[in-house]
CSV table of C-alpha atoms in Angstrom, one decimal:
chain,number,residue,atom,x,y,z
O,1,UNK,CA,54.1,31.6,9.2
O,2,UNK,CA,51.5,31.4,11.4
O,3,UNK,CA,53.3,28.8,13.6
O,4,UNK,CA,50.9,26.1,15.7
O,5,UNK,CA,46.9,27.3,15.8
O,6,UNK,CA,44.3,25.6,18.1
O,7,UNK,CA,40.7,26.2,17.5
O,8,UNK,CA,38.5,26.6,19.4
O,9,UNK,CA,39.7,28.5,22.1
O,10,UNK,CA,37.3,27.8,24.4
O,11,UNK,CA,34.7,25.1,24.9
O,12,UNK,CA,32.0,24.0,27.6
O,13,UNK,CA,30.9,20.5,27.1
O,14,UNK,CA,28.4,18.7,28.8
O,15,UNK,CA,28.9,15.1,30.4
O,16,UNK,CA,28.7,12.7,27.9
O,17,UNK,CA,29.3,14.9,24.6
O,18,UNK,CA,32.1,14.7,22.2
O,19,UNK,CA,34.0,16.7,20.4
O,20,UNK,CA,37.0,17.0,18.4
O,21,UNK,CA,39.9,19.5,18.7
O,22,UNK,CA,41.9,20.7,15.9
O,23,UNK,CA,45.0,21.9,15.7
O,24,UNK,CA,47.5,23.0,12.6
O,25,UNK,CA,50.6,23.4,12.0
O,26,UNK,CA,52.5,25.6,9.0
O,27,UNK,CA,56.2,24.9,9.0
O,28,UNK,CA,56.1,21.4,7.8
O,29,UNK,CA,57.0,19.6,11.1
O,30,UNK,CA,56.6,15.4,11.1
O,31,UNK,CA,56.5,15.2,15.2
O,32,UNK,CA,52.8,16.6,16.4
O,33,UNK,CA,51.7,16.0,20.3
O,34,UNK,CA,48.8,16.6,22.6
O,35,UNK,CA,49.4,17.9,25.6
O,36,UNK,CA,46.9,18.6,28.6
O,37,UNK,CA,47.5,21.0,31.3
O,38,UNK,CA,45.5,20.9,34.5
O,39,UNK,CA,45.9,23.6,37.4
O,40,UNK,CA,49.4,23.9,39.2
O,41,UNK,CA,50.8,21.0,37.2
O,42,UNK,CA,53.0,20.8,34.3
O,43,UNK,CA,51.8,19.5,30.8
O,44,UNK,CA,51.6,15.6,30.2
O,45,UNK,CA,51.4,13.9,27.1
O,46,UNK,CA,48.2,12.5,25.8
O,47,UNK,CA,49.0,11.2,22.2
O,48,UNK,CA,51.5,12.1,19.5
O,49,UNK,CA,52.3,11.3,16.0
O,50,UNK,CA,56.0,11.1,14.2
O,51,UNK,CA,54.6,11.8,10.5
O,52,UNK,CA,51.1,11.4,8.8
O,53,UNK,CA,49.3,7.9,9.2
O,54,UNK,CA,51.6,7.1,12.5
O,55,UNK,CA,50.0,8.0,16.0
O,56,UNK,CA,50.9,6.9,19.6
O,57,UNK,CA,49.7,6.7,23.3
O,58,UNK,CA,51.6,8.8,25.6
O,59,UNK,CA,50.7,9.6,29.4
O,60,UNK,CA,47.0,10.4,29.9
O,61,UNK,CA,45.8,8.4,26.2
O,62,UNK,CA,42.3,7.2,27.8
O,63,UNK,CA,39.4,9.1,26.5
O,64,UNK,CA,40.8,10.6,23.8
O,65,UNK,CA,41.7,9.3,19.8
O,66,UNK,CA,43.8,11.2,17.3
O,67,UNK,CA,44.4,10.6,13.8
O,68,UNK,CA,46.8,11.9,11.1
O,69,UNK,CA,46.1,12.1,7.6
O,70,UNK,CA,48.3,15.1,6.2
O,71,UNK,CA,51.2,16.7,7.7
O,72,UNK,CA,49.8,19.9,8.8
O,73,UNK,CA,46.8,18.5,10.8
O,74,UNK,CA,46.8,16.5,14.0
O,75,UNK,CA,43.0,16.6,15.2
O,76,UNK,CA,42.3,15.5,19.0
O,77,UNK,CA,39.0,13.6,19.4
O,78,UNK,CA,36.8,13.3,23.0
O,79,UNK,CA,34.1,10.9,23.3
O,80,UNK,CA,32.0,11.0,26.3
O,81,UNK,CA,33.5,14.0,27.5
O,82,UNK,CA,34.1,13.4,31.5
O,83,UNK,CA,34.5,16.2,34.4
O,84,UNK,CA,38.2,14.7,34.6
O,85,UNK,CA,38.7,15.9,30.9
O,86,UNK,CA,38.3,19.5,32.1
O,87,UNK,CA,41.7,20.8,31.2
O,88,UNK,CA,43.5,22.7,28.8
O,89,UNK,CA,45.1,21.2,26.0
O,90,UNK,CA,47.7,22.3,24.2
O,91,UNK,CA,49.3,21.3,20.3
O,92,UNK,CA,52.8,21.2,19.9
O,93,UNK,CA,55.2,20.4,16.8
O,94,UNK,CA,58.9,20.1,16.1
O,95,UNK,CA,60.7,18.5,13.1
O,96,UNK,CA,63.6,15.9,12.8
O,97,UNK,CA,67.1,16.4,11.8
O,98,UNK,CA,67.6,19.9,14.3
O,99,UNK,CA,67.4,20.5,17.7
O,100,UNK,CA,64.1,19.1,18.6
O,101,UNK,CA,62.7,22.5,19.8
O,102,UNK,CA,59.0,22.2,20.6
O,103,UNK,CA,56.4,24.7,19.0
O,104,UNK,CA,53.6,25.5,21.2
O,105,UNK,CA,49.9,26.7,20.0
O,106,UNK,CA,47.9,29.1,22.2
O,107,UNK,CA,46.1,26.4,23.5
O,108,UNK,CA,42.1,25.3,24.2
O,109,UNK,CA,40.6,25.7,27.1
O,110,UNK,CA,37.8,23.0,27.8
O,111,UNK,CA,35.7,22.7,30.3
O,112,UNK,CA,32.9,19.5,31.5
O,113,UNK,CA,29.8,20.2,33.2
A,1,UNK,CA,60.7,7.1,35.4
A,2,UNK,CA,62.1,10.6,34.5
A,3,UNK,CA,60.7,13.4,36.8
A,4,UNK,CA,61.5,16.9,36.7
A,5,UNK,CA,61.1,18.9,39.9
A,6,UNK,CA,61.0,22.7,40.1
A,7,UNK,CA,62.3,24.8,43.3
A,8,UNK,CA,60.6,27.5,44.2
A,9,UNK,CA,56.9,27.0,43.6
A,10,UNK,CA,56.6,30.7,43.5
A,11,UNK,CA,59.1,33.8,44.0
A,12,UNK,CA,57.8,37.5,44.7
A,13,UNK,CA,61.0,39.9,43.3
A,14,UNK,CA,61.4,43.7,43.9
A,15,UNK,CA,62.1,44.9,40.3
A,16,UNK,CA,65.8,44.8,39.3
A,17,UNK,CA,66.9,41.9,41.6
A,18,UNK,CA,69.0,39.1,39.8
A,19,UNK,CA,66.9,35.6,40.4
A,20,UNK,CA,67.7,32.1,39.4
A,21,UNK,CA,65.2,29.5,39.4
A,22,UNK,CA,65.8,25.8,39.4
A,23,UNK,CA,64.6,22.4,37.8
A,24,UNK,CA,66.3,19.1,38.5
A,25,UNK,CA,65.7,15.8,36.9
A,26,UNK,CA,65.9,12.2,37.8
A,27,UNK,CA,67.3,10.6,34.7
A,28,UNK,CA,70.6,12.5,33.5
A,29,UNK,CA,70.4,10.4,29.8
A,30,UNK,CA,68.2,13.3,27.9
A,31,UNK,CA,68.7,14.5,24.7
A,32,UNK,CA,67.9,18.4,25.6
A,33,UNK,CA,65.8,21.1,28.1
A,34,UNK,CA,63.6,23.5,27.3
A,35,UNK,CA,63.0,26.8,29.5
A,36,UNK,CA,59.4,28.2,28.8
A,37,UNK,CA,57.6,31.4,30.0
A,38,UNK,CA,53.8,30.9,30.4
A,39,UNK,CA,51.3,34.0,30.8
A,40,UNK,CA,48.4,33.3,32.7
A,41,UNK,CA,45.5,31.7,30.5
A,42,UNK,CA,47.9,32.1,27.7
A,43,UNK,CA,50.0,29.7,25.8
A,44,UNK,CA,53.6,28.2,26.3
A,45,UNK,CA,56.6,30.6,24.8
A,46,UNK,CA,60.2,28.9,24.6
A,47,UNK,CA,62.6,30.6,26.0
A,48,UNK,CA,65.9,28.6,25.8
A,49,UNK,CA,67.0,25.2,24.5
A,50,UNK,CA,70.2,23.6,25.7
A,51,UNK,CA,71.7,20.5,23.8
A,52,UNK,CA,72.6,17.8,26.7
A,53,UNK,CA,76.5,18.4,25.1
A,54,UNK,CA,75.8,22.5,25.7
A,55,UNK,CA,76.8,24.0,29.0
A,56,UNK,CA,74.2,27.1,28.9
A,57,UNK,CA,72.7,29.2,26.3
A,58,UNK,CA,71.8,32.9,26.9
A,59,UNK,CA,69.6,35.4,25.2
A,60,UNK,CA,69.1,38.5,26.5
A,61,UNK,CA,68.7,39.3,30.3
A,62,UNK,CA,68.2,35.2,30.3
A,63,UNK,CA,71.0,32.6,30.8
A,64,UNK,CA,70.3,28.9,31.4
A,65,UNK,CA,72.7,26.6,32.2
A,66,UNK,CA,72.8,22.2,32.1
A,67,UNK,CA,74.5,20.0,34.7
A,68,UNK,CA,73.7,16.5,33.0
A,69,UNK,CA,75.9,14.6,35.6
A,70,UNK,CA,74.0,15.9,38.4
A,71,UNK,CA,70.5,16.2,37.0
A,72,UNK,CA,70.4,20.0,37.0
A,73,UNK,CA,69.8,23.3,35.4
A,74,UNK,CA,69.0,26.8,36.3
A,75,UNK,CA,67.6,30.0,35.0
A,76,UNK,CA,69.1,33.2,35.8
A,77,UNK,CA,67.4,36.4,35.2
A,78,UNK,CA,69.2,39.5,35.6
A,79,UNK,CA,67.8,43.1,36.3
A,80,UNK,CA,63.8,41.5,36.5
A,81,UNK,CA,61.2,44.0,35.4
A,82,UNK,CA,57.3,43.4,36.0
A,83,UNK,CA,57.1,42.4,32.7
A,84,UNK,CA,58.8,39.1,33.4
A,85,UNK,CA,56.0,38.1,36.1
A,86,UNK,CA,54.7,34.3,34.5
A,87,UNK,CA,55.0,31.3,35.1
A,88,UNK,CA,58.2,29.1,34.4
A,89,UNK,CA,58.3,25.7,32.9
A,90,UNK,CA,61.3,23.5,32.6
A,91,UNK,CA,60.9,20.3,30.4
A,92,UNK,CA,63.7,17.6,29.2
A,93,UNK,CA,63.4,15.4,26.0
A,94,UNK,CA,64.1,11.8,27.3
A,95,UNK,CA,67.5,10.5,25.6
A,96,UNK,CA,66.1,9.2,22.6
A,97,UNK,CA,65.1,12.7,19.5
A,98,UNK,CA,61.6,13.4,18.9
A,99,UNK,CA,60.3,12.4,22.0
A,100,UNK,CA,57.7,14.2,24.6
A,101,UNK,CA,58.5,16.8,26.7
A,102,UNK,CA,58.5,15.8,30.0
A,103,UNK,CA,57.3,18.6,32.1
A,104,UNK,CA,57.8,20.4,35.7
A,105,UNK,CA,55.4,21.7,37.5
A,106,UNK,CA,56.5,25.7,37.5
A,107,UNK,CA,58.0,28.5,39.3
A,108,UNK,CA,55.7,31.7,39.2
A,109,UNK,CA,58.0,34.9,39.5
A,110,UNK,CA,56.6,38.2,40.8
A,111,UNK,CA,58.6,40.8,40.1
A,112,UNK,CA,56.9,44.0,42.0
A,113,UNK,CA,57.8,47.4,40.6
């Protein structure tokens, strides 16, 4: 299993681009998230989704749109990208019925300019 | 609003001291914590999980323990080695399964050889 994979791994936007990051996820978990990262500061949630057509705000939602349309993929969507989106963001998964451990990916690292 | 607070920011170790590094939280209704090791500019790795009925967990040269009542837990590392210089995360679900993480902010261990 491959576990949780981001692409890209890095990114430079300009202001006012969009772009969409993916992530995947191969061990058939229902629960996806987006986290973002900034420097010195623990992760906060941006969206999540609890199964495949079913998404939801979390922390930090504006600028940002998500969809899910299979299991596996849980795509993260900029528009307009902003210097304040300059972050990393990180994919995460975990399934019902166990202990709720979260799965991390290796992350993307974006930056705004 | 649950927050989870991290003591030390940072901790410089001379190789083969015993360390313990803390994380407390506001709201003691969560449904578990999550220890995580974080290499610079790399992704998240979990370390432990503890179940808010579980006491501590171990694995390894790692033991993390839960004080639910008083909104604590702790992460001791015995006989540190260079190789365990990262970054620390502690995160709690929120009392309710499937939930976000809700992060703290770090400790960063040096351990110096």
């Amino acid at each position: 299993n491959a576990g949780v994979t981001q692409t890209p791994k890095f990114r430079i936007l300009k202001i006012g681009q969009s772009m969409t990051l993916q992530c995947t996820q191969d061990m058939n978990h229902n629960y996806m998230y987006w986290y973002r990262q900034d420097p010195g500061m623990g992760l906060k949630l941006i969206y999540y989704s609890v199964g495949a057509g079913i998404t939801d705000k979390g922390e930090v939602p504006n600028g940002y749109n998500v969809s899910r349309s299979t299991t596996e993929d849980f795509p993260l969507r900029l528009e307009l990208a902003a210097p304040s989106q300059t972050s990393v963001y990180f994919c995460a998964s975990t399934r019902t019925g166990g202990s709720y451990e979260q799965y991390f990916g290796p992350g993307t690292r974006l930056t705004v300019t | 609003k649950q927050e989870v607070t991290q003591i030390p920011a940072a901790l410089s170790v001379p190789e083969g001291e015993n360390l313990v590094l803390n994380c407390s939280f506001t709201d003691s209704a969560i449904y578990n914590l999550q220890w995580f090791r974080q290499d610079p500019g790399k992704g998240l790795t979990s370390l432990l999980l503890i179940q808010s009925s579980q006491r501590e967990q171990t694995s390894g040269r790692l033991n993390a323990s839960l004080d639910k009542s008083s909104g604590r837990s702790t992460l001791y590392i015995a006989a540190s080695q260079p190789g365990d210089s990262a970054t620390y995360l502690c995160a709690v679900h929120k009392n309710q399964a499937g939930t976000a993480l809700i992060f703290g902010k770090g400790t960063t261990l040096s351990v110096s050889s």
